[in-house]
Amino acid sequence: MIQEFFDAMTTHDLTRFRRLCGQFRWLAIFMVCSVGALLALMHIVAPAILTARGDTRIDPGIWLEKAVWATPTLFYLFAVWSIGSALGQLAKGRLIQPVLGRALRHVGIALGLGGLLSVFGITNISRLIGGEQGSFAYFDVAGMTLGMIGGALFLLGRVVDQADRIQSELDGMI
């Protein structure tokens, strides 16, 4: 069904769509690289340099806790990377249904895990390493929302995969 829509597109529309997919792919790459570099600089490079210089202002416990609080961002960046990868494949002319199903599953898993970690993991991991005390769940509405959206996207990806398999079977019968 989705592929039939793209088959009906004119050559100009398809070329424009692929060009936009390629541009969004590069935007995703830029976002992942720039945010990833900033995270690495803040949580790995700068503390390591300060520690190597003998700066006593760096408390390893606080540094570790801040690094733990940043971990959901890694899952969110993987979701953006997965979107960029899918758009890059579409820009190269791959069929949309297999690409879409895989992308939805990867983005769904990444957002779901990031949201779960944000809501339930961070506070408990912080408590284990001796950080802050508090409840067993951090009621981060954004994290909860991303977790739910991730679960829904994962399920939609499975539906798209199933539709693709059924379409292949029907095409084989004709």
Phi, psi and omega in degrees: 000310180293318181296325178298324177299316181288330176294330181279350180291147176287165180299320179296315179297318181293319177296317178296317179299314180295323177296316178296321177299317178297321178294318178293328176300314180292327175296318178296318178298315178300315182296313181296316181292316182290313180292320177298320178293319177297318178297316179296320179296315183289320190255349181234302188293305183299312178298323179294319179294315180296321178293318179295328178283350180087019179290122184274359179285345181274112175265117183303326179295316179291319178300315180295319180296319178294324177294321178297318180295338180271351186297324177301332179299327178297320177294319180294323177292324176296324177298316178295320178298319179296320177296315179298320178297316179296317179294325176296320178294320177294323178297331179276355176101010178294157178293142189286322186298311178295322179294316182296315180299314180295316180297316179298319179295313181296315179295319179298315179296315182296313179293321179296313179293320177298318178294316178298317179296319180297319185276315187251329187278317188301309183296321182286323176294318178300320179295320180294324181272007175090017180278221186292153175258154180168201183286172181277349178223135178264111187280074178271105184298321178297318178296319177297317180295315179297322177298316179293317177297320178300315177299318179294319179295321177299314179296319177296324176298321177293323178295317179296319177298317179296318178297322178295318178296318179295318178298321178296319178296317179294320178296326179290334180282337185279000000 
